mmCIF file of C-alpha atoms in Angstrom:
data_model
loop_
_atom_site.group_PDB
_atom_site.id
_atom_site.type_symbol
_atom_site.label_atom_id
_atom_site.label_comp_id
_atom_site.label_asym_id
_atom_site.label_seq_id
_atom_site.Cartn_x
_atom_site.Cartn_y
_atom_site.Cartn_z
ATOM 1 C CA MET A 1 179.183 33.558 68.783
ATOM 2 C CA ALA A 2 176.091 33.499 66.595
ATOM 3 C CA ASP A 3 174.063 31.977 69.453
ATOM 4 C CA TRP A 4 174.980 34.846 71.778
ATOM 5 C CA VAL A 5 173.922 37.343 69.145
ATOM 6 C CA VAL A 6 170.563 35.640 68.722
ATOM 7 C CA LEU A 7 169.985 35.486 72.503
ATOM 8 C CA GLY A 8 170.951 39.139 72.793
ATOM 9 C CA LEU A 9 168.487 40.131 70.095
ATOM 10 C CA ILE A 10 165.723 38.097 71.770
ATOM 11 C CA ALA A 11 166.452 39.767 75.118
ATOM 12 C CA VAL A 12 166.323 43.210 73.495
ATOM 13 C CA LEU A 13 163.026 42.414 71.797
ATOM 14 C CA VAL A 14 161.519 41.131 75.052
ATOM 15 C CA LEU A 15 162.698 44.239 76.854
ATOM 16 C CA LEU A 16 161.225 46.481 74.168
ATOM 17 C CA LEU A 17 157.960 44.542 74.333
ATOM 18 C CA LEU A 18 157.776 44.943 78.120
ATOM 19 C CA LEU A 19 158.534 48.645 77.828
ATOM 20 C CA THR A 20 155.814 49.000 75.174
ATOM 21 C CA VAL A 21 153.243 47.241 77.359
ATOM 22 C CA PHE A 22 154.278 49.316 80.366
ATOM 23 C CA GLY A 23 154.027 52.529 78.353
ATOM 24 C CA PHE A 24 150.622 51.493 77.049
ATOM 25 C CA MET A 25 149.364 50.879 80.591
ATOM 26 C CA VAL A 26 150.746 54.223 81.780
ATOM 27 C CA TYR A 27 149.074 55.969 78.834
ATOM 28 C CA SER A 28 145.815 54.195 79.726
ATOM 29 C CA GLY A 29 145.889 55.705 83.225
ATOM 30 C CA LEU A 30 147.772 53.190 85.345
ATOM 31 C CA PHE A 31 149.352 55.837 87.553
ATOM 32 C CA THR A 32 146.663 58.496 87.212
ATOM 33 C CA GLU A 33 145.634 59.894 90.589
ATOM 34 C CA VAL A 34 141.963 59.354 91.370
ATOM 35 C CA VAL A 35 140.507 62.508 92.929
ATOM 36 C CA VAL A 36 137.005 62.219 94.416
ATOM 37 C CA SER A 37 135.029 65.338 95.287
ATOM 38 C CA ALA A 38 131.491 66.570 95.843
ATOM 39 C CA GLY A 39 129.838 69.431 94.021
ATOM 40 C CA THR A 40 128.209 70.385 90.725
ATOM 41 C CA PRO A 41 129.441 68.298 87.790
ATOM 42 C CA PRO A 42 130.167 69.598 84.277
ATOM 43 C CA ILE A 43 127.222 67.579 82.971
ATOM 44 C CA ARG A 44 123.937 69.079 81.803
ATOM 45 C CA SER A 45 120.541 67.450 81.402
ATOM 46 C CA ILE A 46 120.651 64.641 78.869
ATOM 47 C CA THR A 47 118.355 62.618 76.645
ATOM 48 C CA LEU A 48 119.552 59.061 76.126
ATOM 49 C CA ALA A 49 118.701 55.935 74.209
ATOM 50 C CA TYR A 50 119.159 52.926 76.490
ATOM 51 C CA LYS A 51 118.515 49.270 77.140
ATOM 52 C CA PHE A 52 117.792 47.954 80.638
ATOM 53 C CA ARG A 53 119.210 44.646 81.817
ATOM 54 C CA VAL A 54 119.296 42.463 84.930
ATOM 55 C CA GLY A 55 122.440 40.371 85.288
ATOM 56 C CA PRO A 56 126.205 40.536 85.845
ATOM 57 C CA TYR A 57 127.768 43.904 85.130
ATOM 58 C CA GLY A 58 130.438 42.127 83.100
ATOM 59 C CA GLU A 59 127.842 41.488 80.406
ATOM 60 C CA SER A 60 127.208 45.212 79.909
ATOM 61 C CA GLY A 61 129.953 45.313 77.279
ATOM 62 C CA GLN A 62 127.568 43.767 74.772
ATOM 63 C CA LEU A 63 125.210 46.736 75.106
ATOM 64 C CA PHE A 64 128.114 49.176 74.768
ATOM 65 C CA THR A 65 129.144 47.481 71.539
ATOM 66 C CA GLU A 66 125.580 47.405 70.196
ATOM 67 C CA SER A 67 124.843 51.045 70.960
ATOM 68 C CA CYS A 68 128.221 52.166 69.612
ATOM 69 C CA SER A 69 127.667 50.305 66.343
ATOM 70 C CA ILE A 70 124.448 52.253 65.780
ATOM 71 C CA SER A 71 126.040 55.667 66.190
ATOM 72 C CA PRO A 72 129.810 55.700 66.887
ATOM 73 C CA LYS A 73 130.026 59.494 67.243
ATOM 74 C CA LEU A 74 127.709 59.765 70.263
ATOM 75 C CA CYS A 75 128.861 59.547 73.890
ATOM 76 C CA SER A 76 128.183 56.394 75.869
ATOM 77 C CA ILE A 77 126.416 56.319 79.230
ATOM 78 C CA SER A 78 125.761 53.586 81.779
ATOM 79 C CA VAL A 79 123.808 53.565 85.037
ATOM 80 C CA TYR A 80 124.408 50.921 87.713
ATOM 81 C CA TYR A 81 121.733 50.589 90.399
ATOM 82 C CA ASP A 82 123.116 47.816 92.632
ATOM 83 C CA ASN A 83 126.318 47.281 94.575
ATOM 84 C CA PRO A 84 127.908 44.144 93.087
ATOM 85 C CA ILE A 85 129.636 43.467 96.417
ATOM 86 C CA THR A 86 126.357 42.986 98.283
ATOM 87 C CA VAL A 87 124.011 41.946 95.444
ATOM 88 C CA LEU A 88 124.271 38.683 93.553
ATOM 89 C CA PRO A 89 125.595 39.194 89.997
ATOM 90 C CA GLU A 90 122.477 37.724 88.393
ATOM 91 C CA LYS A 91 120.311 40.268 90.279
ATOM 92 C CA CYS A 92 122.282 43.408 89.474
ATOM 93 C CA ARG A 93 120.340 45.978 87.465
ATOM 94 C CA TYR A 94 121.794 48.454 84.983
ATOM 95 C CA ALA A 95 121.097 50.514 81.876
ATOM 96 C CA VAL A 96 123.489 51.202 78.994
ATOM 97 C CA GLY A 97 123.090 53.431 75.959
ATOM 98 C CA ARG A 98 124.099 56.570 74.097
ATOM 99 C CA ILE A 99 123.504 60.245 74.805
ATOM 100 C CA LEU A 100 121.311 61.745 72.054
ATOM 101 C CA SER A 101 121.388 65.353 73.263
ATOM 102 C CA GLU A 102 122.489 67.579 76.145
ATOM 103 C CA GLY A 103 121.064 70.701 77.725
ATOM 104 C CA GLU A 104 118.391 72.511 75.754
ATOM 105 C CA GLU A 105 119.360 70.796 72.531
ATOM 106 C CA LYS A 106 116.711 68.416 71.223
ATOM 107 C CA PRO A 107 117.585 65.001 69.783
ATOM 108 C CA SER A 108 116.924 64.492 66.109
ATOM 109 C CA GLU A 109 113.881 62.453 65.187
ATOM 110 C CA GLU A 110 115.956 60.366 62.795
ATOM 111 C CA MET A 111 118.322 59.332 65.585
ATOM 112 C CA ILE A 112 115.438 58.514 67.928
ATOM 113 C CA GLN A 113 113.762 56.339 65.306
ATOM 114 C CA LEU A 114 117.071 54.648 64.505
ATOM 115 C CA PHE A 115 117.673 53.581 68.096
ATOM 116 C CA GLN A 116 114.046 52.607 68.621
ATOM 117 C CA LYS A 117 114.328 50.382 65.556
ATOM 118 C CA PHE A 118 116.967 48.337 67.406
ATOM 119 C CA GLY A 119 114.933 48.077 70.611
ATOM 120 C CA PHE A 120 116.345 51.032 72.534
ATOM 121 C CA LYS A 121 114.100 53.256 74.641
ATOM 122 C CA ILE A 122 114.275 57.020 75.047
ATOM 123 C CA PHE A 123 114.471 58.738 78.425
ATOM 124 C CA SER A 124 115.764 62.000 79.922
ATOM 125 C CA PHE A 125 117.847 62.727 83.019
ATOM 126 C CA PRO A 126 117.870 66.173 84.657
ATOM 127 C CA ALA A 127 121.063 68.120 85.174
ATOM 128 C CA PRO A 128 122.572 66.759 88.419
ATOM 129 C CA SER A 129 123.012 69.519 90.976
ATOM 130 C CA HIS A 130 124.997 67.874 93.779
ATOM 131 C CA VAL A 131 126.988 64.712 93.211
ATOM 132 C CA VAL A 132 130.002 62.762 94.355
ATOM 133 C CA MET A 133 132.211 62.681 91.284
ATOM 134 C CA ALA A 134 135.514 61.577 89.831
ATOM 135 C CA THR A 135 137.143 61.425 86.397
ATOM 136 C CA PHE A 136 139.531 59.018 84.720
ATOM 137 C CA PRO A 137 141.371 59.120 81.378
ATOM 138 C CA PHE A 138 139.653 57.365 78.501
ATOM 139 C CA THR A 139 142.499 56.894 76.069
ATOM 140 C CA THR A 140 142.388 53.160 75.346
ATOM 141 C CA PRO A 141 140.013 50.243 75.959
ATOM 142 C CA LEU A 142 142.266 49.284 78.870
ATOM 143 C CA SER A 143 141.282 52.571 80.544
ATOM 144 C CA ILE A 144 137.822 51.132 81.238
ATOM 145 C CA HIS A 145 139.208 48.173 83.185
ATOM 146 C CA LEU A 146 141.635 50.374 85.108
ATOM 147 C CA ALA A 147 138.844 52.822 85.934
ATOM 148 C CA VAL A 148 136.522 50.104 87.239
ATOM 149 C CA ASN A 149 139.215 48.743 89.561
ATOM 150 C CA ARG A 150 140.451 52.118 90.805
ATOM 151 C CA VAL A 151 137.640 54.683 90.721
ATOM 152 C CA HIS A 152 134.771 52.687 92.230
ATOM 153 C CA PRO A 153 136.736 51.703 95.390
ATOM 154 C CA ALA A 154 137.728 55.352 95.796
ATOM 155 C CA LEU A 155 134.082 56.411 95.495
ATOM 156 C CA ASP A 156 133.041 53.782 98.041
ATOM 157 C CA THR A 157 135.646 55.008 100.531
ATOM 158 C CA TYR A 158 134.700 58.672 100.073
ATOM 159 C CA ILE A 159 130.973 58.010 100.518
ATOM 160 C CA LYS A 160 131.440 55.701 103.510
ATOM 161 C CA GLU A 161 133.824 57.993 105.391
ATOM 162 C CA ARG A 162 131.461 60.960 105.066
ATOM 163 C CA LYS A 163 128.301 58.875 105.579
ATOM 164 C CA LEU A 164 126.730 60.207 102.400
ATOM 165 C CA CYS A 165 123.711 58.906 100.562
ATOM 166 C CA ALA A 166 124.901 58.835 96.957
ATOM 167 C CA TYR A 167 123.380 56.571 94.286
ATOM 168 C CA PRO A 168 123.028 55.282 91.593
ATOM 169 C CA ARG A 169 126.402 55.138 89.788
ATOM 170 C CA LEU A 170 126.554 56.918 86.445
ATOM 171 C CA GLU A 171 129.418 56.564 83.977
ATOM 172 C CA ILE A 172 129.582 59.018 81.073
ATOM 173 C CA TYR A 173 132.218 58.461 78.385
ATOM 174 C CA LYS A 174 132.809 61.900 76.965
ATOM 175 C CA GLY A 175 135.822 62.716 74.835
ATOM 176 C CA ASP A 176 138.994 61.457 76.484
ATOM 177 C CA GLN A 177 137.449 61.360 79.975
ATOM 178 C CA ILE A 178 135.187 58.994 81.897
ATOM 179 C CA HIS A 179 132.946 60.900 84.307
ATOM 180 C CA PHE A 180 131.768 58.998 87.375
ATOM 181 C CA LEU A 181 128.735 60.563 89.086
ATOM 182 C CA CYS A 182 126.798 59.576 92.228
ATOM 183 C CA PRO A 183 123.802 61.899 92.788
ATOM 184 C CA LEU A 184 123.280 63.213 96.303
ATOM 185 C CA ALA A 185 119.743 64.429 95.621
ATOM 186 C CA ARG A 186 116.789 63.598 93.366
ATOM 187 C CA GLN A 187 118.108 60.066 92.914
ATOM 188 C CA TRP A 188 114.691 58.892 91.723
ATOM 189 C CA ASP A 189 115.066 61.095 88.613
ATOM 190 C CA PHE A 190 117.950 58.913 87.462
ATOM 191 C CA TYR A 191 115.903 55.712 87.549
ATOM 192 C CA VAL A 192 114.759 54.534 84.138
ATOM 193 C CA PRO A 193 111.059 53.496 83.913
ATOM 194 C CA GLU A 194 111.831 49.760 84.194
ATOM 195 C CA MET A 195 113.793 50.335 87.380
ATOM 196 C CA LYS A 196 111.047 52.531 88.849
ATOM 197 C CA GLU A 197 108.473 49.828 88.213
ATOM 198 C CA ILE A 198 110.640 47.214 89.948
ATOM 199 C CA GLU A 199 111.104 49.501 92.949
ATOM 200 C CA ARG A 200 107.370 50.220 93.200
ATOM 201 C CA LYS A 201 106.521 46.523 93.202
ATOM 202 C CA SER A 202 109.212 45.799 95.765
ATOM 203 C CA ARG A 203 108.013 48.541 98.113
ATOM 204 C CA ALA A 204 104.392 47.447 97.716
ATOM 205 C CA ALA A 205 105.325 43.866 98.630
ATOM 206 C CA VAL A 206 107.241 45.047 101.709
ATOM 207 C CA ALA A 207 104.334 47.261 102.784
ATOM 208 C CA GLU A 208 101.852 44.382 102.450
ATOM 209 C CA ALA A 209 104.107 42.103 104.481
ATOM 210 C CA GLU A 210 104.441 44.736 107.219
ATOM 211 C CA ASP A 211 100.680 45.315 107.309
ATOM 212 C CA ALA A 212 100.030 41.588 107.586
ATOM 213 C CA GLN A 213 102.546 41.269 110.402
ATOM 214 C CA THR A 214 100.986 44.275 112.132
ATOM 215 C CA ASP A 215 97.497 42.740 111.946
ATOM 216 C CA ILE A 216 98.718 39.445 113.414
ATOM 217 C CA THR A 217 100.685 41.006 116.263
ATOM 218 C CA GLY A 218 97.920 43.519 116.912
ATOM 219 C CA ALA A 219 95.343 40.742 117.286
ATOM 220 C CA ASP A 220 97.629 38.870 119.689
ATOM 221 C CA THR A 221 98.101 42.015 121.754
ATOM 222 C CA LEU A 222 94.356 42.634 121.911
ATOM 223 C CA SER A 223 93.652 39.071 123.065
ATOM 224 C CA GLU A 224 96.334 39.249 125.745
ATOM 225 C CA THR A 225 95.061 42.617 126.980
ATOM 226 C CA SER A 226 91.481 41.324 127.096
ATOM 227 C CA SER A 227 92.465 38.297 129.179
ATOM 228 C CA ILE A 228 94.360 40.536 131.584
ATOM 229 C CA SER A 229 91.364 42.865 131.978
ATOM 230 C CA LEU A 230 89.004 39.915 132.684
ATOM 231 C CA GLU A 231 91.287 38.576 135.388
ATOM 232 C CA ALA A 232 91.599 42.059 136.856
ATOM 233 C CA THR A 233 87.827 42.560 137.185
ATOM 234 C CA THR A 234 87.307 39.276 139.121
ATOM 235 C CA ASP A 235 89.094 40.595 142.164
ATOM 236 C CA SER A 236 89.444 44.294 142.960
ATOM 237 C CA ARG A 237 92.262 43.640 145.424
ATOM 238 C CA GLU A 238 94.347 41.847 142.771
ATOM 239 C CA THR A 239 93.683 44.727 140.387
ATOM 240 C CA SER A 240 94.959 47.248 142.929
ATOM 241 C CA VAL A 241 98.073 45.216 143.601
ATOM 242 C CA ALA A 242 98.768 44.766 139.879
ATOM 243 C CA THR A 243 98.325 48.493 139.283
ATOM 244 C CA SER A 244 100.737 49.393 142.091
ATOM 245 C CA ILE A 245 103.315 46.952 140.678
ATOM 246 C CA LEU A 246 103.006 48.163 137.068
ATOM 247 C CA SER A 247 103.125 51.897 137.797
ATOM 248 C CA PRO A 248 106.890 52.185 138.550
ATOM 249 C CA PHE A 249 107.780 50.561 135.236
ATOM 250 C CA THR A 250 105.465 52.709 133.095
ATOM 251 C CA ALA A 251 107.058 55.919 134.307
ATOM 252 C CA GLY A 252 110.622 55.002 133.408
ATOM 253 C CA HIS A 253 111.081 52.068 131.074
ATOM 254 C CA GLY A 254 108.423 53.093 128.535
ATOM 255 C CA ARG A 255 110.301 56.215 127.443
ATOM 256 C CA ASP A 256 113.731 54.593 127.528
ATOM 257 C CA GLU A 257 112.682 51.694 125.335
ATOM 258 C CA THR A 258 110.889 54.044 122.948
ATOM 259 C CA ASP A 259 113.944 56.275 122.581
ATOM 260 C CA ASN A 260 116.120 53.253 121.830
ATOM 261 C CA ARG A 261 113.712 52.130 119.146
ATOM 262 C CA SER A 262 113.724 55.583 117.590
ATOM 263 C CA GLU A 263 117.525 55.697 117.370
ATOM 264 C CA HIS A 264 117.620 52.191 115.935
ATOM 265 C CA SER A 265 115.124 53.079 113.204
ATOM 266 C CA TYR A 266 117.095 56.205 112.295
ATOM 267 C CA SER A 267 120.362 54.285 111.979
ATOM 268 C CA GLU A 268 118.747 51.648 109.781
ATOM 269 C CA SER A 269 117.263 54.245 107.457
ATOM 270 C CA GLY A 270 120.597 56.009 107.137
ATOM 271 C CA ALA A 271 122.373 52.797 106.220
ATOM 272 C CA SER A 272 119.789 51.607 103.738
ATOM 273 C CA GLY A 273 120.803 53.984 100.957
ATOM 274 C CA SER A 274 117.589 56.053 101.020
ATOM 275 C CA SER A 275 117.415 59.630 99.785
ATOM 276 C CA PHE A 276 117.740 62.719 101.973
ATOM 277 C CA GLU A 277 114.024 63.401 101.702
ATOM 278 C CA GLU A 278 113.180 59.889 102.915
ATOM 279 C CA LEU A 279 115.576 60.205 105.839
ATOM 280 C CA ASP A 280 113.940 63.454 106.953
ATOM 281 C CA LEU A 281 110.521 61.862 106.860
ATOM 282 C CA GLU A 282 111.693 58.886 108.873
ATOM 283 C CA VAL A 283 113.274 61.104 111.506
ATOM 284 C CA SER A 284 110.121 63.157 111.988
ATOM 285 C CA GLY A 285 108.039 59.995 112.009
ATOM 286 C CA ASP A 286 110.095 58.512 114.838
ATOM 287 C CA GLY A 287 109.861 61.735 116.792
ATOM 288 C CA ASP A 288 106.077 61.764 116.592
ATOM 289 C CA SER A 289 105.824 58.132 117.607
ATOM 290 C CA SER A 290 107.953 58.752 120.702
ATOM 291 C CA ALA A 291 105.713 61.578 121.831
ATOM 292 C CA ALA A 292 102.532 59.600 121.267
ATOM 293 C CA LEU A 293 103.464 56.462 123.171
ATOM 294 C CA PRO A 294 100.931 55.759 125.965
ATOM 295 C CA SER A 295 102.435 55.939 129.450
ATOM 296 C CA GLU A 296 100.146 53.141 130.686
ATOM 297 C CA LEU A 297 102.132 50.422 128.858
ATOM 298 C CA SER A 298 103.902 48.052 131.210
ATOM 299 C CA TYR A 299 107.557 47.161 130.902
ATOM 300 C CA THR A 300 106.812 43.693 129.526
ATOM 301 C CA GLU A 301 104.312 44.972 126.972
ATOM 302 C CA ASP A 302 106.719 47.699 125.856
ATOM 303 C CA GLN A 303 109.404 45.132 125.178
ATOM 304 C CA GLU A 304 107.003 43.328 122.871
ATOM 305 C CA SER A 305 106.238 46.620 121.105
ATOM 306 C CA MET A 306 109.903 46.893 120.178
ATOM 307 C CA LYS A 307 109.309 44.113 117.660
ATOM 308 C CA THR A 308 105.935 45.215 116.274
ATOM 309 C CA LYS A 309 103.836 48.334 115.787
ATOM 310 C CA TRP A 310 101.752 49.404 118.760
ATOM 311 C CA THR A 311 99.035 51.396 117.032
ATOM 312 C CA LYS A 312 96.254 49.089 118.208
ATOM 313 C CA GLU A 313 97.296 48.868 121.876
ATOM 314 C CA PRO A 314 95.887 52.287 122.994
ATOM 315 C CA ILE A 315 92.419 51.160 121.833
ATOM 316 C CA ALA A 316 92.585 48.079 124.016
ATOM 317 C CA LEU A 317 93.734 50.147 126.975
ATOM 318 C CA GLU A 318 90.817 52.557 126.589
ATOM 319 C CA LYS A 319 88.419 49.558 126.616
ATOM 320 C CA GLU A 320 90.098 48.263 129.763
ATOM 321 C CA ARG A 321 89.618 51.619 131.511
ATOM 322 C CA GLY A 322 85.953 51.658 130.575
ATOM 323 C CA GLU A 323 85.433 48.176 131.991
ATOM 324 C CA GLU A 324 87.138 49.151 135.241
#
């Protein structure tokens, strides 16, 4: 009889423990509906003290703990610049810190000096005007883990379905709410100086590589065009025949191939996560290049131009005309 009583008490305690854990998870936001929308967030311009890191996002908790220990009453903020699904964890870039002031309020000099003493840097973000946003309860430490696993997938789905260009990811821990923000405009303003410097170096390296590739392919094109022009001048009959053969292709295939290249460039720029301003520039750039393509290019030469820039080919063609 005593054994049954003991087993009954154990079962009741286990049941109460499970109910307590379940209630704790519900209170932390387990069943909270995640609503994603686009518009103006309830966040003003902010001045923050932050530290920038490159590495797995899971290690950001150390910076949260460090910044919170300096001033527990301030709100936390984090900015994540890379998608951990497509970027290796050790290459992910992020910034974590505390919000020193909002709106027109100025941060106190004492607080600035205190954070700078521990290696934090000071920077300001403007008030975001148009963002993709969502909120999640911040009632317990478990709320953070639930939010990461529920809100970010919802943001990804919303942005992908509407083909939006929203980045980086901001998390602001304010009161009993976690605000998730993805700017739709002026994304560059939400890059801390370290991140801007990395982006500048990366773009400069890409530009140098493209210029080098352009010079190589341009030289090859010039040499091929020169050899063709020399062969053409040796026999006027062969030149006439070659011209009559090339002319049907220049009228039709040149424009078709150019239009395909323009659409391909536009789709790549839209999928690369660039800002709206950059997309507009790329669209207008493709339009100008389509209008400026020389109609004298043959079908074979135009196929080669799909892979490289053709800016040097019109010069070679003008030289060829002069020789003829």
